[in-house]
JSON list of C-alpha atoms in Angstrom, two decimals:
[
{"chain": "A", "resi": 1, "resn": "MET", "atom": "CA", "xyz": [147.23, 90.48, 128.55]},
{"chain": "A", "resi": 2, "resn": "LEU", "atom": "CA", "xyz": [144.78, 91.01, 131.40]},
{"chain": "A", "resi": 3, "resn": "LYS", "atom": "CA", "xyz": [147.55, 92.74, 133.36]},
{"chain": "A", "resi": 4, "resn": "TYR", "atom": "CA", "xyz": [148.04, 95.30, 130.55]},
{"chain": "A", "resi": 5, "resn": "LYS", "atom": "CA", "xyz": [144.30, 96.02, 130.38]},
{"chain": "A", "resi": 6, "resn": "ALA", "atom": "CA", "xyz": [144.19, 96.57, 134.13]},
{"chain": "A", "resi": 7, "resn": "VAL", "atom": "CA", "xyz": [147.14, 98.98, 133.92]},
{"chain": "A", "resi": 8, "resn": "ALA", "atom": "CA", "xyz": [145.49, 100.82, 131.00]},
{"chain": "A", "resi": 9, "resn": "VAL", "atom": "CA", "xyz": [142.23, 101.18, 132.90]},
{"chain": "A", "resi": 10, "resn": "LEU", "atom": "CA", "xyz": [144.06, 102.37, 136.01]},
{"chain": "A", "resi": 11, "resn": "LEU", "atom": "CA", "xyz": [145.99, 104.97, 133.99]},
{"chain": "A", "resi": 12, "resn": "ALA", "atom": "CA", "xyz": [142.78, 106.16, 132.32]},
{"chain": "A", "resi": 13, "resn": "VAL", "atom": "CA", "xyz": [141.11, 106.60, 135.72]},
{"chain": "A", "resi": 14, "resn": "MET", "atom": "CA", "xyz": [144.13, 108.44, 137.10]},
{"chain": "A", "resi": 15, "resn": "VAL", "atom": "CA", "xyz": [144.32, 110.83, 134.12]},
{"chain": "A", "resi": 16, "resn": "THR", "atom": "CA", "xyz": [140.58, 111.51, 134.26]},
{"chain": "A", "resi": 17, "resn": "THR", "atom": "CA", "xyz": [140.72, 112.14, 138.01]},
{"chain": "A", "resi": 18, "resn": "ALA", "atom": "CA", "xyz": [143.73, 114.44, 137.69]},
{"chain": "A", "resi": 19, "resn": "ALA", "atom": "CA", "xyz": [142.08, 116.39, 134.88]},
{"chain": "A", "resi": 20, "resn": "GLY", "atom": "CA", "xyz": [138.88, 116.74, 136.90]},
{"chain": "A", "resi": 21, "resn": "CYS", "atom": "CA", "xyz": [140.75, 117.93, 139.97]},
{"chain": "A", "resi": 22, "resn": "SER", "atom": "CA", "xyz": [142.78, 120.51, 138.08]},
{"chain": "A", "resi": 23, "resn": "PHE", "atom": "CA", "xyz": [139.61, 121.83, 136.42]},
{"chain": "A", "resi": 24, "resn": "MET", "atom": "CA", "xyz": [137.83, 122.08, 139.77]},
{"chain": "A", "resi": 25, "resn": "GLU", "atom": "CA", "xyz": [140.71, 123.92, 141.39]},
{"chain": "A", "resi": 26, "resn": "LEU", "atom": "CA", "xyz": [141.19, 126.88, 139.06]},
{"chain": "A", "resi": 27, "resn": "THR", "atom": "CA", "xyz": [143.19, 129.72, 140.54]},
{"chain": "A", "resi": 28, "resn": "GLY", "atom": "CA", "xyz": [141.65, 133.15, 140.95]},
{"chain": "A", "resi": 29, "resn": "GLU", "atom": "CA", "xyz": [143.67, 134.34, 137.97]},
{"chain": "A", "resi": 30, "resn": "GLU", "atom": "CA", "xyz": [142.45, 131.47, 135.79]},
{"chain": "A", "resi": 31, "resn": "ARG", "atom": "CA", "xyz": [138.83, 132.06, 136.81]},
{"chain": "A", "resi": 32, "resn": "ALA", "atom": "CA", "xyz": [139.18, 135.78, 136.05]},
{"chain": "A", "resi": 33, "resn": "GLU", "atom": "CA", "xyz": [140.76, 135.19, 132.64]},
{"chain": "A", "resi": 34, "resn": "ARG", "atom": "CA", "xyz": [138.05, 132.66, 131.77]},
{"chain": "A", "resi": 35, "resn": "ALA", "atom": "CA", "xyz": [135.34, 135.12, 132.89]},
{"chain": "A", "resi": 36, "resn": "LEU", "atom": "CA", "xyz": [136.90, 137.85, 130.74]},
{"chain": "A", "resi": 37, "resn": "VAL", "atom": "CA", "xyz": [136.89, 135.66, 127.62]},
{"chain": "A", "resi": 38, "resn": "GLU", "atom": "CA", "xyz": [133.38, 134.34, 128.29]},
{"chain": "A", "resi": 39, "resn": "ASN", "atom": "CA", "xyz": [131.89, 137.78, 128.91]},
{"chain": "A", "resi": 40, "resn": "LEU", "atom": "CA", "xyz": [133.36, 139.24, 125.74]},
{"chain": "A", "resi": 41, "resn": "SER", "atom": "CA", "xyz": [131.26, 136.81, 123.73]},
{"chain": "A", "resi": 42, "resn": "ALA", "atom": "CA", "xyz": [128.35, 136.14, 126.11]},
{"chain": "A", "resi": 43, "resn": "ALA", "atom": "CA", "xyz": [124.91, 137.64, 126.11]},
{"chain": "A", "resi": 44, "resn": "PRO", "atom": "CA", "xyz": [124.53, 140.05, 129.02]},
{"chain": "A", "resi": 45, "resn": "ALA", "atom": "CA", "xyz": [122.88, 138.85, 132.22]},
{"chain": "A", "resi": 46, "resn": "ASP", "atom": "CA", "xyz": [119.24, 139.78, 132.68]},
{"chain": "A", "resi": 47, "resn": "ILE", "atom": "CA", "xyz": [118.71, 143.37, 133.77]},
{"chain": "A", "resi": 48, "resn": "ASN", "atom": "CA", "xyz": [117.05, 143.68, 137.18]},
{"chain": "A", "resi": 49, "resn": "TYR", "atom": "CA", "xyz": [117.96, 147.22, 138.27]},
{"chain": "A", "resi": 50, "resn": "SER", "atom": "CA", "xyz": [117.46, 150.50, 136.49]},
{"chain": "A", "resi": 51, "resn": "ASN", "atom": "CA", "xyz": [117.80, 154.20, 137.22]},
{"chain": "A", "resi": 52, "resn": "ASP", "atom": "CA", "xyz": [117.39, 157.32, 135.06]},
{"chain": "A", "resi": 53, "resn": "TYR", "atom": "CA", "xyz": [120.75, 156.78, 133.35]},
{"chain": "A", "resi": 54, "resn": "PHE", "atom": "CA", "xyz": [121.42, 153.07, 132.89]},
{"chain": "A", "resi": 55, "resn": "SER", "atom": "CA", "xyz": [120.23, 149.51, 133.57]},
{"chain": "A", "resi": 56, "resn": "ILE", "atom": "CA", "xyz": [122.29, 146.71, 135.08]},
{"chain": "A", "resi": 57, "resn": "TYR", "atom": "CA", "xyz": [122.21, 143.18, 136.41]},
{"chain": "A", "resi": 58, "resn": "LYS", "atom": "CA", "xyz": [122.51, 143.55, 140.19]},
{"chain": "A", "resi": 59, "resn": "PRO", "atom": "CA", "xyz": [122.80, 140.45, 142.38]},
{"chain": "A", "resi": 60, "resn": "ASP", "atom": "CA", "xyz": [120.02, 140.30, 144.98]},
{"chain": "A", "resi": 61, "resn": "SER", "atom": "CA", "xyz": [122.64, 140.09, 147.72]},
{"chain": "A", "resi": 62, "resn": "LEU", "atom": "CA", "xyz": [123.88, 143.63, 146.92]},
{"chain": "A", "resi": 63, "resn": "ASN", "atom": "CA", "xyz": [122.20, 146.87, 147.95]},
{"chain": "A", "resi": 64, "resn": "VAL", "atom": "CA", "xyz": [122.55, 150.19, 146.13]},
{"chain": "A", "resi": 65, "resn": "GLU", "atom": "CA", "xyz": [124.22, 152.72, 148.43]},
{"chain": "A", "resi": 66, "resn": "TYR", "atom": "CA", "xyz": [124.89, 155.51, 145.92]},
{"chain": "A", "resi": 67, "resn": "GLU", "atom": "CA", "xyz": [124.16, 156.23, 142.29]},
{"chain": "A", "resi": 68, "resn": "ASP", "atom": "CA", "xyz": [124.50, 159.00, 139.75]},
{"chain": "A", "resi": 69, "resn": "SER", "atom": "CA", "xyz": [124.75, 159.20, 135.98]},
{"chain": "A", "resi": 70, "resn": "TYR", "atom": "CA", "xyz": [128.15, 157.45, 135.86]},
{"chain": "A", "resi": 71, "resn": "ASN", "atom": "CA", "xyz": [128.51, 155.53, 139.13]},
{"chain": "A", "resi": 72, "resn": "LEU", "atom": "CA", "xyz": [126.84, 152.82, 141.09]},
{"chain": "A", "resi": 73, "resn": "GLU", "atom": "CA", "xyz": [128.05, 151.88, 144.57]},
{"chain": "A", "resi": 74, "resn": "LEU", "atom": "CA", "xyz": [126.80, 148.55, 145.85]},
{"chain": "A", "resi": 75, "resn": "GLU", "atom": "CA", "xyz": [127.23, 147.06, 149.32]},
{"chain": "A", "resi": 76, "resn": "GLY", "atom": "CA", "xyz": [127.04, 143.46, 150.37]},
{"chain": "A", "resi": 77, "resn": "GLU", "atom": "CA", "xyz": [128.90, 140.70, 152.14]},
{"chain": "A", "resi": 78, "resn": "ASP", "atom": "CA", "xyz": [131.14, 143.26, 153.91]},
{"chain": "A", "resi": 79, "resn": "ARG", "atom": "CA", "xyz": [132.43, 144.58, 150.59]},
{"chain": "A", "resi": 80, "resn": "THR", "atom": "CA", "xyz": [131.81, 147.65, 148.44]},
{"chain": "A", "resi": 81, "resn": "TYR", "atom": "CA", "xyz": [131.43, 147.18, 144.70]},
{"chain": "A", "resi": 82, "resn": "LEU", "atom": "CA", "xyz": [131.85, 150.14, 142.37]},
{"chain": "A", "resi": 83, "resn": "VAL", "atom": "CA", "xyz": [130.56, 150.23, 138.81]},
{"chain": "A", "resi": 84, "resn": "PHE", "atom": "CA", "xyz": [131.71, 153.17, 136.68]},
{"chain": "A", "resi": 85, "resn": "LEU", "atom": "CA", "xyz": [130.44, 154.11, 133.23]},
{"chain": "A", "resi": 86, "resn": "GLY", "atom": "CA", "xyz": [132.89, 156.18, 131.23]},
{"chain": "A", "resi": 87, "resn": "ASP", "atom": "CA", "xyz": [136.03, 154.10, 131.52]},
{"chain": "A", "resi": 88, "resn": "GLN", "atom": "CA", "xyz": [138.33, 154.41, 128.53]},
{"chain": "A", "resi": 89, "resn": "ALA", "atom": "CA", "xyz": [137.54, 151.48, 126.27]},
{"chain": "A", "resi": 90, "resn": "GLY", "atom": "CA", "xyz": [140.12, 149.72, 124.16]},
{"chain": "A", "resi": 91, "resn": "TYR", "atom": "CA", "xyz": [143.43, 150.27, 125.91]},
{"chain": "A", "resi": 92, "resn": "GLU", "atom": "CA", "xyz": [146.38, 149.88, 123.54]},
{"chain": "A", "resi": 93, "resn": "ASN", "atom": "CA", "xyz": [148.52, 147.92, 126.01]},
{"chain": "A", "resi": 94, "resn": "LYS", "atom": "CA", "xyz": [148.75, 146.77, 129.63]},
{"chain": "A", "resi": 95, "resn": "GLY", "atom": "CA", "xyz": [150.87, 149.75, 130.65]},
{"chain": "A", "resi": 96, "resn": "GLU", "atom": "CA", "xyz": [148.25, 152.22, 129.44]},
{"chain": "A", "resi": 97, "resn": "MET", "atom": "CA", "xyz": [145.48, 150.28, 131.17]},
{"chain": "A", "resi": 98, "resn": "MET", "atom": "CA", "xyz": [147.43, 150.06, 134.44]},
{"chain": "A", "resi": 99, "resn": "GLU", "atom": "CA", "xyz": [148.28, 153.77, 134.39]},
{"chain": "A", "resi": 100, "resn": "ALA", "atom": "CA", "xyz": [144.64, 154.72, 133.77]},
{"chain": "A", "resi": 101, "resn": "ASN", "atom": "CA", "xyz": [143.64, 152.59, 136.78]},
{"chain": "A", "resi": 102, "resn": "GLY", "atom": "CA", "xyz": [146.34, 154.04, 139.06]},
{"chain": "A", "resi": 103, "resn": "ILE", "atom": "CA", "xyz": [148.28, 150.79, 139.37]},
{"chain": "A", "resi": 104, "resn": "GLU", "atom": "CA", "xyz": [151.98, 151.03, 140.12]},
{"chain": "A", "resi": 105, "resn": "GLY", "atom": "CA", "xyz": [154.41, 148.14, 140.06]},
{"chain": "A", "resi": 106, "resn": "THR", "atom": "CA", "xyz": [153.57, 144.67, 138.86]},
{"chain": "A", "resi": 107, "resn": "PRO", "atom": "CA", "xyz": [150.07, 143.40, 139.64]},
{"chain": "A", "resi": 108, "resn": "GLU", "atom": "CA", "xyz": [149.32, 139.73, 140.24]},
{"chain": "A", "resi": 109, "resn": "LEU", "atom": "CA", "xyz": [147.27, 139.72, 137.04]},
{"chain": "A", "resi": 110, "resn": "ALA", "atom": "CA", "xyz": [146.84, 142.21, 134.21]},
{"chain": "A", "resi": 111, "resn": "GLU", "atom": "CA", "xyz": [145.12, 140.89, 131.11]},
{"chain": "A", "resi": 112, "resn": "ILE", "atom": "CA", "xyz": [143.58, 142.66, 128.12]},
{"chain": "A", "resi": 113, "resn": "ARG", "atom": "CA", "xyz": [141.46, 140.87, 125.52]},
{"chain": "A", "resi": 114, "resn": "THR", "atom": "CA", "xyz": [139.50, 141.95, 122.49]},
{"chain": "A", "resi": 115, "resn": "GLY", "atom": "CA", "xyz": [136.66, 140.23, 120.71]},
{"chain": "A", "resi": 116, "resn": "ASP", "atom": "CA", "xyz": [134.97, 141.04, 117.43]},
{"chain": "A", "resi": 117, "resn": "GLU", "atom": "CA", "xyz": [133.61, 144.37, 118.61]},
{"chain": "A", "resi": 118, "resn": "ASP", "atom": "CA", "xyz": [134.33, 144.17, 122.33]},
{"chain": "A", "resi": 119, "resn": "SER", "atom": "CA", "xyz": [137.33, 144.84, 124.52]},
{"chain": "A", "resi": 120, "resn": "GLY", "atom": "CA", "xyz": [137.86, 144.06, 128.17]},
{"chain": "A", "resi": 121, "resn": "TYR", "atom": "CA", "xyz": [140.43, 143.68, 130.90]},
{"chain": "A", "resi": 122, "resn": "VAL", "atom": "CA", "xyz": [141.01, 142.33, 134.36]},
{"chain": "A", "resi": 123, "resn": "VAL", "atom": "CA", "xyz": [143.56, 143.36, 137.00]},
{"chain": "A", "resi": 124, "resn": "PHE", "atom": "CA", "xyz": [144.43, 141.93, 140.40]},
{"chain": "A", "resi": 125, "resn": "ASP", "atom": "CA", "xyz": [146.38, 144.60, 142.29]},
{"chain": "A", "resi": 126, "resn": "GLU", "atom": "CA", "xyz": [147.75, 143.29, 145.61]},
{"chain": "A", "resi": 127, "resn": "LEU", "atom": "CA", "xyz": [147.25, 145.91, 148.32]},
{"chain": "A", "resi": 128, "resn": "ASP", "atom": "CA", "xyz": [148.79, 143.92, 151.17]},
{"chain": "A", "resi": 129, "resn": "GLU", "atom": "CA", "xyz": [149.51, 140.33, 152.13]},
{"chain": "A", "resi": 130, "resn": "ASP", "atom": "CA", "xyz": [145.82, 139.36, 152.29]},
{"chain": "A", "resi": 131, "resn": "THR", "atom": "CA", "xyz": [143.98, 142.01, 150.26]},
{"chain": "A", "resi": 132, "resn": "VAL", "atom": "CA", "xyz": [143.58, 142.48, 146.52]},
{"chain": "A", "resi": 133, "resn": "LYS", "atom": "CA", "xyz": [141.82, 145.12, 144.44]},
{"chain": "A", "resi": 134, "resn": "VAL", "atom": "CA", "xyz": [139.98, 143.39, 141.59]},
{"chain": "A", "resi": 135, "resn": "ILE", "atom": "CA", "xyz": [139.25, 145.60, 138.57]},
{"chain": "A", "resi": 136, "resn": "THR", "atom": "CA", "xyz": [137.31, 144.47, 135.52]},
{"chain": "A", "resi": 137, "resn": "GLY", "atom": "CA", "xyz": [136.22, 146.37, 132.46]},
{"chain": "A", "resi": 138, "resn": "ILE", "atom": "CA", "xyz": [134.23, 145.73, 129.30]},
{"chain": "A", "resi": 139, "resn": "ASN", "atom": "CA", "xyz": [133.45, 148.31, 126.62]},
{"chain": "A", "resi": 140, "resn": "GLY", "atom": "CA", "xyz": [133.83, 151.40, 128.77]},
{"chain": "A", "resi": 141, "resn": "VAL", "atom": "CA", "xyz": [132.24, 150.06, 131.96]},
{"chain": "A", "resi": 142, "resn": "LYS", "atom": "CA", "xyz": [134.52, 149.29, 134.90]},
{"chain": "A", "resi": 143, "resn": "GLY", "atom": "CA", "xyz": [133.85, 147.33, 138.09]},
{"chain": "A", "resi": 144, "resn": "THR", "atom": "CA", "xyz": [136.02, 147.34, 141.20]},
{"chain": "A", "resi": 145, "resn": "VAL", "atom": "CA", "xyz": [136.04, 145.62, 144.57]},
{"chain": "A", "resi": 146, "resn": "ILE", "atom": "CA", "xyz": [138.60, 145.15, 147.34]},
{"chain": "A", "resi": 147, "resn": "THR", "atom": "CA", "xyz": [138.56, 141.60, 148.63]},
{"chain": "A", "resi": 148, "resn": "SER", "atom": "CA", "xyz": [140.59, 138.80, 150.19]},
{"chain": "A", "resi": 149, "resn": "LYS", "atom": "CA", "xyz": [142.99, 136.79, 148.02]},
{"chain": "A", "resi": 150, "resn": "ASP", "atom": "CA", "xyz": [140.87, 133.67, 148.23]},
{"chain": "A", "resi": 151, "resn": "ARG", "atom": "CA", "xyz": [137.86, 135.50, 146.70]},
{"chain": "A", "resi": 152, "resn": "THR", "atom": "CA", "xyz": [139.54, 137.10, 143.67]},
{"chain": "A", "resi": 153, "resn": "GLY", "atom": "CA", "xyz": [138.23, 134.67, 141.04]},
{"chain": "A", "resi": 154, "resn": "ALA", "atom": "CA", "xyz": [134.65, 134.73, 142.31]},
{"chain": "A", "resi": 155, "resn": "GLU", "atom": "CA", "xyz": [134.68, 138.52, 142.58]},
{"chain": "A", "resi": 156, "resn": "ALA", "atom": "CA", "xyz": [136.04, 138.91, 139.04]},
{"chain": "A", "resi": 157, "resn": "GLU", "atom": "CA", "xyz": [133.26, 136.65, 137.74]},
{"chain": "A", "resi": 158, "resn": "LEU", "atom": "CA", "xyz": [130.62, 138.70, 139.57]},
{"chain": "A", "resi": 159, "resn": "LEU", "atom": "CA", "xyz": [132.05, 142.03, 138.39]},
{"chain": "A", "resi": 160, "resn": "PHE", "atom": "CA", "xyz": [132.17, 140.82, 134.79]},
{"chain": "A", "resi": 161, "resn": "GLU", "atom": "CA", "xyz": [128.51, 139.76, 134.99]},
{"chain": "A", "resi": 162, "resn": "MET", "atom": "CA", "xyz": [127.59, 143.24, 136.19]},
{"chain": "A", "resi": 163, "resn": "VAL", "atom": "CA", "xyz": [129.74, 145.34, 133.82]},
{"chain": "A", "resi": 164, "resn": "ASN", "atom": "CA", "xyz": [128.80, 143.24, 130.79]},
{"chain": "A", "resi": 165, "resn": "SER", "atom": "CA", "xyz": [125.09, 143.80, 131.49]},
{"chain": "A", "resi": 166, "resn": "VAL", "atom": "CA", "xyz": [125.14, 147.62, 131.63]},
{"chain": "A", "resi": 167, "resn": "GLN", "atom": "CA", "xyz": [122.90, 149.36, 129.13]},
{"chain": "A", "resi": 168, "resn": "THR", "atom": "CA", "xyz": [122.86, 153.14, 128.97]},
{"chain": "A", "resi": 169, "resn": "LYS", "atom": "CA", "xyz": [119.67, 155.09, 128.35]}
]
């Protein structure tokens, strides 16, 4: 009887450990999909940057390099982030969304989701063996960055935080 309890406890520990490890090691695609779903229903991040046309959450690590009524170019960590207001919202299908974003072929990830009143998407378009263009969009605001493959999930999360926070004036 004691032997069976020991085996049961060992199995419980192994399952819990395996579940914890798999949760901790989400792929970039899984992180991006989770960020898309979360941002469709989440309250926007706190606004900390504003110009004459719109307000946005901007991480402190990023500097504004260019802005106009529809665009914001941010620099930081050896990457350029672009935020564009005026993206077509509510794509009918993945093909339409990919065409509008100039993506040819089959991207690593192309996902569209809709919420109650919101719609969003995420795309990972492989540019070469080590480089990926990450594109996110929510309700007509698009964010883009070119990054290394190992940063795709983190970059998608950051872009979603920014595009979800945009408020036009």
